[in-house]
Structures are given as structure tokens and as C-alpha cells.
Short mmCIF file of N, CA and C in Angstrom, two decimals:
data_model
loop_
_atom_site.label_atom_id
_atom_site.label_comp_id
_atom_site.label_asym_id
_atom_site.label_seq_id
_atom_site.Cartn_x
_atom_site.Cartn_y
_atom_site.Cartn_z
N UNK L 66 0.82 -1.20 0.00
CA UNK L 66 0.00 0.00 0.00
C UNK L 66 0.86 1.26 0.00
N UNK L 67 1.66 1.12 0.68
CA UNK L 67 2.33 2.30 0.92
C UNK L 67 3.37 2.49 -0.16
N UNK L 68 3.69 1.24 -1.99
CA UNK L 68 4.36 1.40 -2.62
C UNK L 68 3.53 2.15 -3.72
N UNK L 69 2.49 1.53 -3.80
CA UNK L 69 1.01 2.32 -4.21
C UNK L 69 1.37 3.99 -3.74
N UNK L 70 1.20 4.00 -2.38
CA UNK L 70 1.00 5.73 -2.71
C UNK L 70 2.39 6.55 -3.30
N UNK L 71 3.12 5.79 -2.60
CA UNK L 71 4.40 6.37 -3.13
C UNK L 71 4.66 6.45 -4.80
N UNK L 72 4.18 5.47 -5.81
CA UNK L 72 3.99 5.93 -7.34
C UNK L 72 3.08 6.65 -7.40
N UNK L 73 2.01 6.54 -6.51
CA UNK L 73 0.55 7.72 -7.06
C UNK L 73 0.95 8.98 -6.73
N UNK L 74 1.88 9.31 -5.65
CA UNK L 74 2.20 10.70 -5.32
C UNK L 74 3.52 10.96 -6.48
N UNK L 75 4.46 10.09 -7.06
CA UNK L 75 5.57 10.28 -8.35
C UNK L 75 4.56 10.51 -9.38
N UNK L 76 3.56 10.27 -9.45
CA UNK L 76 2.90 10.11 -10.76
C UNK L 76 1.85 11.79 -10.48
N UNK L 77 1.46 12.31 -9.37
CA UNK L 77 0.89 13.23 -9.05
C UNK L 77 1.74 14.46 -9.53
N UNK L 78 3.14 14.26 -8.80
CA UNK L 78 4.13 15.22 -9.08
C UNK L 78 4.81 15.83 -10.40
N UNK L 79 4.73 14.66 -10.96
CA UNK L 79 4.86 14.56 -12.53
C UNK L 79 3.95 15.68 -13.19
N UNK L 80 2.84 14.95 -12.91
CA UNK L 80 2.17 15.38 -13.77
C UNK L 80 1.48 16.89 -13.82
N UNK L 81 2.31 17.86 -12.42
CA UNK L 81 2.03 18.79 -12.07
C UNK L 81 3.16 19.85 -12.60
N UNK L 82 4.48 19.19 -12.67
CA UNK L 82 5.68 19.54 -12.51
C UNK L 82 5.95 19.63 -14.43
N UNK L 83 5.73 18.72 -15.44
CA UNK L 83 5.63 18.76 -16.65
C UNK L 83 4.39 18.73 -17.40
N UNK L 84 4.61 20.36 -16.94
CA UNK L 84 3.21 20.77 -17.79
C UNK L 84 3.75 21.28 -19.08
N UNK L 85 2.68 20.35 -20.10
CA UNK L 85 2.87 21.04 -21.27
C UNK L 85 1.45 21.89 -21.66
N UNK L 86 1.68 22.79 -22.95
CA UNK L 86 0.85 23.71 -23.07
C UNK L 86 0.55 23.48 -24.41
N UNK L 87 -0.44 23.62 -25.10
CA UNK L 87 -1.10 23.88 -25.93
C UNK L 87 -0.93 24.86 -26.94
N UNK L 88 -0.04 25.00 -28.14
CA UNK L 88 0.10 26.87 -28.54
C UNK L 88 -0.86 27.12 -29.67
N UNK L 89 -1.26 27.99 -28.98
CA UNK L 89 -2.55 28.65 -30.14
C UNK L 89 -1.99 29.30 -31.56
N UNK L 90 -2.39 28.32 -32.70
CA UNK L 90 -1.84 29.18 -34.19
C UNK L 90 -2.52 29.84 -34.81
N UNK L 91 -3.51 30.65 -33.89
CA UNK L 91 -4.43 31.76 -34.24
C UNK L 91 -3.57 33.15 -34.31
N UNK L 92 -3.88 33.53 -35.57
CA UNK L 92 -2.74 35.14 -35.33
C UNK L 92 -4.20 36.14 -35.47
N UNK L 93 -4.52 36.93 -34.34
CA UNK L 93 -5.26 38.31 -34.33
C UNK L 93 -4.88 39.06 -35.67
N UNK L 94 -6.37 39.72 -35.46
CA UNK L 94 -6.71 40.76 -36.64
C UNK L 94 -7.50 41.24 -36.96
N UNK L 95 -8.11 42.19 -37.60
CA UNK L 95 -8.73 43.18 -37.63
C UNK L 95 -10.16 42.31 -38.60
N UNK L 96 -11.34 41.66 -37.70
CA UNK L 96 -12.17 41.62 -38.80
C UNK L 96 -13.19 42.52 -39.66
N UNK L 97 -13.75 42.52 -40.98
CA UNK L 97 -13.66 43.60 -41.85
C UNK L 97 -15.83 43.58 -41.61
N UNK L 98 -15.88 44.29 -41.93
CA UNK L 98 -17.14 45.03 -41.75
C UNK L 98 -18.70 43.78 -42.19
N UNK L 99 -18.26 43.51 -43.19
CA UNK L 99 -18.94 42.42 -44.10
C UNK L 99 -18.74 41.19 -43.49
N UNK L 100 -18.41 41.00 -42.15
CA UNK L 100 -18.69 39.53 -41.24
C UNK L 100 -19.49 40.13 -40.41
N UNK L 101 -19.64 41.03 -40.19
CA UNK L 101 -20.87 41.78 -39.05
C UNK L 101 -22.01 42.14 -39.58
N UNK L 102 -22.86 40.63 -39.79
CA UNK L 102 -23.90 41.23 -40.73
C UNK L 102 -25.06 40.30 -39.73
N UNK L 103 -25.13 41.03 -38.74
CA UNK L 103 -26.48 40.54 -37.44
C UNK L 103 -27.52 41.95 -36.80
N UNK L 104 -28.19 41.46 -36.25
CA UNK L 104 -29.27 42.81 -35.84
C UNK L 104 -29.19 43.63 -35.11
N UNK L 105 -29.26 44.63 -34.69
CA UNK L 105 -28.87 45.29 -33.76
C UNK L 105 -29.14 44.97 -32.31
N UNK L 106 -29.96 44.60 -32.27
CA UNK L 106 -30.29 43.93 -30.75
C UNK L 106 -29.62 43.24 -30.05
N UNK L 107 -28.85 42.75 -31.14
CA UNK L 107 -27.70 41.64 -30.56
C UNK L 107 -26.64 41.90 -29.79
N UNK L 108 -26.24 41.34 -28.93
CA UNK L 108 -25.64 42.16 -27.34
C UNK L 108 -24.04 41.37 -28.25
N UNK L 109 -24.06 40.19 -29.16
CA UNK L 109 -22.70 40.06 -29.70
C UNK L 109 -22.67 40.62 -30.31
N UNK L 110 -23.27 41.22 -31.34
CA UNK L 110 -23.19 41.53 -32.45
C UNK L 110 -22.52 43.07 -32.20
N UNK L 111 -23.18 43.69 -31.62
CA UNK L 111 -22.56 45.29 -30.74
C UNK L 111 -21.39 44.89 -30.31
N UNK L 112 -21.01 44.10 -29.89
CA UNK L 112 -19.33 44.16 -29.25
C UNK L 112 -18.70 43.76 -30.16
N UNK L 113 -19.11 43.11 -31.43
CA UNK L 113 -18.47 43.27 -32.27
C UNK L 113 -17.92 44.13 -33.40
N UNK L 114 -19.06 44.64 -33.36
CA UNK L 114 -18.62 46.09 -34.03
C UNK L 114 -18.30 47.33 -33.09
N UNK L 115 -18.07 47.24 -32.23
CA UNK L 115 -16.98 48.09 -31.37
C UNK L 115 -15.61 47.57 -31.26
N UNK L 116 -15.64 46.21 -31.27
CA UNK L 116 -14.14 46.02 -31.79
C UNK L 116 -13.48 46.20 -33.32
N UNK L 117 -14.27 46.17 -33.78
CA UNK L 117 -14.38 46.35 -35.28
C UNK L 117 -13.73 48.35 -35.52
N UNK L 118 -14.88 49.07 -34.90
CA UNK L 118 -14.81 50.10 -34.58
C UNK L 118 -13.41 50.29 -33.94
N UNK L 119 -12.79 50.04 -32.81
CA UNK L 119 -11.76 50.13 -32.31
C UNK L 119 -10.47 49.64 -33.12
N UNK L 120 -10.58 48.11 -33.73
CA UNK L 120 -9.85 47.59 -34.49
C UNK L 120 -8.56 48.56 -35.69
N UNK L 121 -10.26 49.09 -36.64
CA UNK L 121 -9.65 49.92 -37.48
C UNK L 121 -9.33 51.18 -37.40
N UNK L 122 -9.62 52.09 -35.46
CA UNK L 122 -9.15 53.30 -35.75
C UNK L 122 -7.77 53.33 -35.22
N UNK L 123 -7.60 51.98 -35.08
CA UNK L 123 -6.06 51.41 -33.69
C UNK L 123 -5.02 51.55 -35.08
N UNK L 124 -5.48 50.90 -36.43
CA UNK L 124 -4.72 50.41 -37.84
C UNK L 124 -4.78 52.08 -38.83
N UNK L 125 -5.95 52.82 -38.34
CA UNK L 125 -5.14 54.29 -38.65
C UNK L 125 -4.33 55.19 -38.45
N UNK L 126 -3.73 54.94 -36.95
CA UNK L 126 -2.75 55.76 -36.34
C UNK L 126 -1.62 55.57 -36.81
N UNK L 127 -0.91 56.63 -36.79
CA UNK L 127 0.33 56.99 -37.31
C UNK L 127 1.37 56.35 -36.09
N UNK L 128 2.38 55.73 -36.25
CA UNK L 128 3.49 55.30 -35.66
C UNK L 128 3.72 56.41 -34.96
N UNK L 129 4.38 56.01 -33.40
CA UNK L 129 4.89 57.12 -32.99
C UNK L 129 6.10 57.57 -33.24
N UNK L 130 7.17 56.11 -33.52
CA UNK L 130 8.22 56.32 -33.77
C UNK L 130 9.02 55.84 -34.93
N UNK L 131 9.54 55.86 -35.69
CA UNK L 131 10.00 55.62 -36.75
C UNK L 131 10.88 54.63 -36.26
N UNK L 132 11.69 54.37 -35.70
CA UNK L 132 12.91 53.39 -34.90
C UNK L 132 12.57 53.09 -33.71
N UNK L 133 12.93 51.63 -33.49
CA UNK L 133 12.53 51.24 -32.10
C UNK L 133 13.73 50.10 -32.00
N UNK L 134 14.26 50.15 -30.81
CA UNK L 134 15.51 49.58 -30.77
C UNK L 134 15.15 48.67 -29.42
N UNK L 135 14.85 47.67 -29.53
CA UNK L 135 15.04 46.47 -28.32
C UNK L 135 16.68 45.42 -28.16
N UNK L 136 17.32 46.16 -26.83
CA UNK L 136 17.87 45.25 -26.52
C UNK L 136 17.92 44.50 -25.89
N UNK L 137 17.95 43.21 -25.67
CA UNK L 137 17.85 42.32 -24.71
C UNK L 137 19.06 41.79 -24.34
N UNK L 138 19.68 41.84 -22.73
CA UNK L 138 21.03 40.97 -22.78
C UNK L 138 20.51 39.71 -21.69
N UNK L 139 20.95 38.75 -21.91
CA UNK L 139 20.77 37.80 -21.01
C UNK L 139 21.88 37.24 -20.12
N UNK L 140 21.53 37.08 -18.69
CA UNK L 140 22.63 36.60 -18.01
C UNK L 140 23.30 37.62 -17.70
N UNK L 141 22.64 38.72 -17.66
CA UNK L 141 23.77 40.25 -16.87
C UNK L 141 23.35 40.42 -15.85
N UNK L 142 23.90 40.81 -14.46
CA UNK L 142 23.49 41.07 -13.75
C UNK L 142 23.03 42.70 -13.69
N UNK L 143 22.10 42.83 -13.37
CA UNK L 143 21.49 44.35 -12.90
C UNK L 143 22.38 45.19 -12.83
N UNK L 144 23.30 45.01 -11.70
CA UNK L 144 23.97 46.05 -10.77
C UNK L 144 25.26 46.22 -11.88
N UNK L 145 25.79 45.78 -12.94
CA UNK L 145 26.48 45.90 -13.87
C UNK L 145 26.59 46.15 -15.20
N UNK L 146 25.42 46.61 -15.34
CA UNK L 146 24.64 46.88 -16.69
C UNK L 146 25.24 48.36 -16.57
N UNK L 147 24.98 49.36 -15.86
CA UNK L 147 25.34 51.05 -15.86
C UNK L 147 26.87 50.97 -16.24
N UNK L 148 27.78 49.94 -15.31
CA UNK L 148 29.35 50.01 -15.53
C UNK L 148 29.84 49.90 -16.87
N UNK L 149 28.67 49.19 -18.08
CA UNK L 149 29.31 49.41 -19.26
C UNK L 149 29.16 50.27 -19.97
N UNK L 150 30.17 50.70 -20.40
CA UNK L 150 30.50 52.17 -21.19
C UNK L 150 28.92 52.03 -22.34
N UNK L 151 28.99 51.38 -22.88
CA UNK L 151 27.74 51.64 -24.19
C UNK L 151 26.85 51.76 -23.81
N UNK L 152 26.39 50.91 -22.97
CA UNK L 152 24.76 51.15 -22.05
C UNK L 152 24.66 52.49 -21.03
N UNK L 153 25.33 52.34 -20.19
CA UNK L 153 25.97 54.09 -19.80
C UNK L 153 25.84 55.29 -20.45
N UNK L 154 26.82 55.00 -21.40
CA UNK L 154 26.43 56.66 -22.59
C UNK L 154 25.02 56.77 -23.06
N UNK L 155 24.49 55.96 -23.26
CA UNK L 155 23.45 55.55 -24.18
C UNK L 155 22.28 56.27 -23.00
N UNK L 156 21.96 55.49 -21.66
CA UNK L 156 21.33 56.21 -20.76
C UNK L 156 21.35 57.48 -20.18
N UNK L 157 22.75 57.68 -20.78
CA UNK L 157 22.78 59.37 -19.82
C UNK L 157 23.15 60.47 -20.89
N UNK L 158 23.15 60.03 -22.43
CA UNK L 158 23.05 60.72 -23.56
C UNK L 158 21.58 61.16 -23.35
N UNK L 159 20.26 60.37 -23.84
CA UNK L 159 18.85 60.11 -24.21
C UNK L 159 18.40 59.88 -22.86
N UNK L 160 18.49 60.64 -21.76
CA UNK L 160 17.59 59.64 -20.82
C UNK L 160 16.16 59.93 -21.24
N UNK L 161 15.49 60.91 -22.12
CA UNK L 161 14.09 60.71 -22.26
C UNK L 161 13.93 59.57 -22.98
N UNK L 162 14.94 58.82 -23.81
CA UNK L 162 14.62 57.83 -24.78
C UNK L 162 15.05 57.23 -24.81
N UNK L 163 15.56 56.71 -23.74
CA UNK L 163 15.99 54.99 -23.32
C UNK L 163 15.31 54.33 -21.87
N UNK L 164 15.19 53.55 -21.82
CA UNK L 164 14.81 52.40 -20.00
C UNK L 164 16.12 51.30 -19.98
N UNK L 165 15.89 51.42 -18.74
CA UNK L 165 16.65 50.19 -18.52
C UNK L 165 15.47 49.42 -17.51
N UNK L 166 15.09 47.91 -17.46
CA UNK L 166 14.29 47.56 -17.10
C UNK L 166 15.29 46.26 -16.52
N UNK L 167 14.74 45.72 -15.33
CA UNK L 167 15.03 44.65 -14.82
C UNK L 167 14.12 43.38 -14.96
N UNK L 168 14.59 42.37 -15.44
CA UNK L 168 13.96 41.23 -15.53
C UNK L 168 13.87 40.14 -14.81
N UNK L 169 12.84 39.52 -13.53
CA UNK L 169 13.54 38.50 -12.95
C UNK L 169 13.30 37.80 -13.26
N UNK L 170 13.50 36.10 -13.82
CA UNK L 170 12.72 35.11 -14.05
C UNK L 170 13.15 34.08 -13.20
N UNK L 171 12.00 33.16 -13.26
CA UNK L 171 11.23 31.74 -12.41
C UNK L 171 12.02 30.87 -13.05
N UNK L 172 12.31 29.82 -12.51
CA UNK L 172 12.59 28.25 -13.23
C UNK L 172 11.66 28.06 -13.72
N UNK L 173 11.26 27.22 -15.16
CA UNK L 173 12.73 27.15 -16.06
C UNK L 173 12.73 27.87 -16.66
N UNK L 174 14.18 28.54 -17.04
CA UNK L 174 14.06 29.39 -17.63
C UNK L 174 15.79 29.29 -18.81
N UNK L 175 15.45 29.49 -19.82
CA UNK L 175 16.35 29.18 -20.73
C UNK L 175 16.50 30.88 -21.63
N UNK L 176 17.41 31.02 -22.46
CA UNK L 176 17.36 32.07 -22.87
C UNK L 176 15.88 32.49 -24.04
N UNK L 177 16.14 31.28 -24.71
CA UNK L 177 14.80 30.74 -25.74
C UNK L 177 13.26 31.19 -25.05
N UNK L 178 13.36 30.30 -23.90
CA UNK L 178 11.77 30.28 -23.07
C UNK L 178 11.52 32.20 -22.31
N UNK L 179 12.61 32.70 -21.99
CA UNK L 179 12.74 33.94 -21.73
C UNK L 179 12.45 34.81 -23.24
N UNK L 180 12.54 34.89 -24.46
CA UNK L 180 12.21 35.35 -25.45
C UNK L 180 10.73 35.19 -26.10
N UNK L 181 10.59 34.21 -25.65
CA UNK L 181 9.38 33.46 -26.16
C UNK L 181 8.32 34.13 -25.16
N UNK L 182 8.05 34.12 -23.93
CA UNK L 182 7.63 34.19 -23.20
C UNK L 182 7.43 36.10 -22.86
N UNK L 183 8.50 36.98 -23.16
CA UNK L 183 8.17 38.09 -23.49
C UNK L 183 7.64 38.46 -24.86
N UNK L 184 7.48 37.60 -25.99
CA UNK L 184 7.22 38.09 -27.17
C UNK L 184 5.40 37.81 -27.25
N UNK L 185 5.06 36.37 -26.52
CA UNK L 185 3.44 35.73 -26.57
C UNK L 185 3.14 36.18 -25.25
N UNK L 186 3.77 36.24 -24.20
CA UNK L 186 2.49 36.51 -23.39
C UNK L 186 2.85 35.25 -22.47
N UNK L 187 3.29 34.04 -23.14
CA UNK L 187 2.83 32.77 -22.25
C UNK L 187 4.04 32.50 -21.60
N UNK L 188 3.58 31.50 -20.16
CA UNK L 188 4.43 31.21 -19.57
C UNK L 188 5.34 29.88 -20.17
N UNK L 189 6.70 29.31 -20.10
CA UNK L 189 7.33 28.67 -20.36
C UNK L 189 7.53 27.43 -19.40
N UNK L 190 7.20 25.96 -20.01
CA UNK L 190 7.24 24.82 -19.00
C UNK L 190 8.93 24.37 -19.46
N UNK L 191 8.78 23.09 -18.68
CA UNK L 191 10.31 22.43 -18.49
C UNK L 191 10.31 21.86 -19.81
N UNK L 192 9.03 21.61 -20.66
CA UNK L 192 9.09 20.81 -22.04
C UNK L 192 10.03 21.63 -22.91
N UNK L 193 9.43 22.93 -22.61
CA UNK L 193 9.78 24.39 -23.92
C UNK L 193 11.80 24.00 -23.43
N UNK L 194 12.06 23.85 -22.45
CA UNK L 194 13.38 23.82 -22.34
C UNK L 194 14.24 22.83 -23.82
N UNK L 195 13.67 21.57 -23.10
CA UNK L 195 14.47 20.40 -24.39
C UNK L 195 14.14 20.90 -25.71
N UNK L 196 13.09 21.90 -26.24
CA UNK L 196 12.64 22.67 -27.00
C UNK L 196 13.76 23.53 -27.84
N UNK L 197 14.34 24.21 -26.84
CA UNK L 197 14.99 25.16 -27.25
C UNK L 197 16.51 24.76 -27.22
N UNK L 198 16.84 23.68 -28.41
CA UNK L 198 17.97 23.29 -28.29
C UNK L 198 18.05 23.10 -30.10
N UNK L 199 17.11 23.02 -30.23
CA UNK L 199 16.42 22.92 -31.90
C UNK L 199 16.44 24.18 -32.36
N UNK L 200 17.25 24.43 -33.72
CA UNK L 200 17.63 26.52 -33.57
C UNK L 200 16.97 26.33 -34.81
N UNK L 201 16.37 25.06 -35.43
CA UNK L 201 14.99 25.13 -36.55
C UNK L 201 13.62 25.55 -35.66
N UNK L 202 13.07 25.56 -34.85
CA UNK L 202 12.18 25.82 -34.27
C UNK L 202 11.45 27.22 -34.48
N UNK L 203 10.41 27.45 -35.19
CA UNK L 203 9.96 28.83 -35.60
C UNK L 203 8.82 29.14 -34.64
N UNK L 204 8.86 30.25 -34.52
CA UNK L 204 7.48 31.01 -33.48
C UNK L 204 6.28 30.41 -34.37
N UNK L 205 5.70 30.64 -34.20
CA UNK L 205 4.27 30.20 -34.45
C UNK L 205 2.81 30.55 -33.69
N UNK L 206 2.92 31.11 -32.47
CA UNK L 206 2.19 31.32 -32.16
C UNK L 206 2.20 33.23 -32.30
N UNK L 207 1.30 33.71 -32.27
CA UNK L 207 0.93 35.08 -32.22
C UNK L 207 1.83 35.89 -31.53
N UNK L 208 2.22 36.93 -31.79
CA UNK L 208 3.33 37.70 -30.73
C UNK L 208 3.24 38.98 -31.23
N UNK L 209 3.46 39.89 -30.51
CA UNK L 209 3.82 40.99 -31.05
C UNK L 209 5.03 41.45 -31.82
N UNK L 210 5.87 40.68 -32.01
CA UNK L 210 6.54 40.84 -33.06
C UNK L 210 6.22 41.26 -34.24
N UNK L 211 5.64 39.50 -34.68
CA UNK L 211 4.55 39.40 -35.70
C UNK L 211 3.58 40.74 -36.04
N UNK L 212 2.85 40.83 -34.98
CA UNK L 212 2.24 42.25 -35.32
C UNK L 212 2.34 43.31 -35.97
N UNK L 213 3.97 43.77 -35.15
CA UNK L 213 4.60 44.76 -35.15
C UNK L 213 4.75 45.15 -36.93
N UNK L 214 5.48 43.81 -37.09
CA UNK L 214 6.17 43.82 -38.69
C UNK L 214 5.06 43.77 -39.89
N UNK L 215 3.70 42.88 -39.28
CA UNK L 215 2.85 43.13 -39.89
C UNK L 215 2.04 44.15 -40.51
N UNK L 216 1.63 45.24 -39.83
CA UNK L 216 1.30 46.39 -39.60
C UNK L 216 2.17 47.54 -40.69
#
């Protein structure tokens, strides 16, 4: 009995501990006027054409910025990021137009699952690790990247 619980609690742990996830290959977007063809009464149908409404006045705005520069370093510590000369000048040239932001991350965390994970939104399991050893591996799920370049 007690070898019983001892696999049912390995098998509990498991199955808590390697979680895999599901990735959605839905990419967002703006749907066009001529799929919103319901009555007005309709409590979906109104939120859909307010997103609709919102959608396309979001795809009229003008960029704010012409250049946008993301750097990401991995594996630096905080407190040593100012000591380098490039990041340094760079912050105290532009301070209206630069951040420096601190990142902490959770186990597991790989450089891959840290990219991934700021680009979708989603959190990264221990699977995404053995994952990211494969440098064929393409995004696929929705990101703002994608967006970005889309647009």
C-alpha cells in the first residue's frame, strides 16, 4: 500500500511539474465590416462592431516612432549593466529615450523560453526547455513581433 501511494504521489508530481501547453496558431486581426452582418439587438453583435470600430481606428494611427531599438542581454546582472561604457552613454546621452528595465525570471528558464515568453504573453514549461535546443524551431504562435512587422 504504501508502494502504491508512493507511485501515485511520483505520478501526481509529474504530472504537475511537466506541464505542457497547448500553442494557439491563431494570429489576431482586424475583422472587416462584411462579417458583421447581425441585428442590432444583438448584445454580440454590438461588441463586435466596437471592436471592429476600435480595431480599425487602432490600424489608422500613425506610428509614434520611426525606430525602435530592443535590446535584450541575457545573463547580466542588474547592478552591472550602468558600468558598461555603451549602455551608460546611451542612458545618460537620451535619458528621455531609453529604459533600462530589470527582468527576474522563475525556473525554467532558458534564454529561448525567456524570449518566447516576453514576445506571446505565455508562460514557459520544463518541455519548452528540451525545445529550445532545436535553432529550426519557428514562433508560431501570435506575438507581437509578428504584429509589429505586420502592420
Amino acid at each position: 500500500n504504501v508502494g502504491l501511494l508512493h507511485i501515485f504521489g511520483v505520478l501526481m508530481f509529474l504530472s504537475g511539474f511537466l506541464l505542457t501547453r497547448r500553442e494557439l496558431r491563431d494570429i489576431s486581426s482586424c475583422p472587416t465590416q462584411e462579417l458583421v452582418d447581425c441585428e442590432d439587438a444583438d448584445e454580440q453583435c454590438r461588441l463586435r462592431r466596437i471592436g471592429i470600430d476600435m480595431c480599425s481606428s487602432a490600424l489608422g494611427m500613425l506610428p509614434d516612432y520611426e525606430l525602435v531599438v530592443i535590446l535584450i542581454v541575457d545573463a547580466l546582472r542588474f547592478d552591472f549593466s550602468t558600468e558598461l561604457p555603451s549602455i551608460a552613454e546611451v542612458l545618460s546621452s537620451r535619458p528621455n529615450h531609453t529604459r533600462l528595465f530589470q527582468f527576474v525570471a522563475d525556473a525554467p528558464t532558458t534564454t529561448m523560453q525567456r524570449l518566447k515568453g516576453l514576445t506571446t504573453g505565455g508562460l514557459p514549461t520544463f518541455v519548452d526547455m528540451g525545445r529550445s535546443f532545436d535553432a529550426g524551431i519557428d514562433l508560431q504562435e501570435d506575438n507581437w513581433l509578428h504584429q509589429a512587422v505586420r502592420r
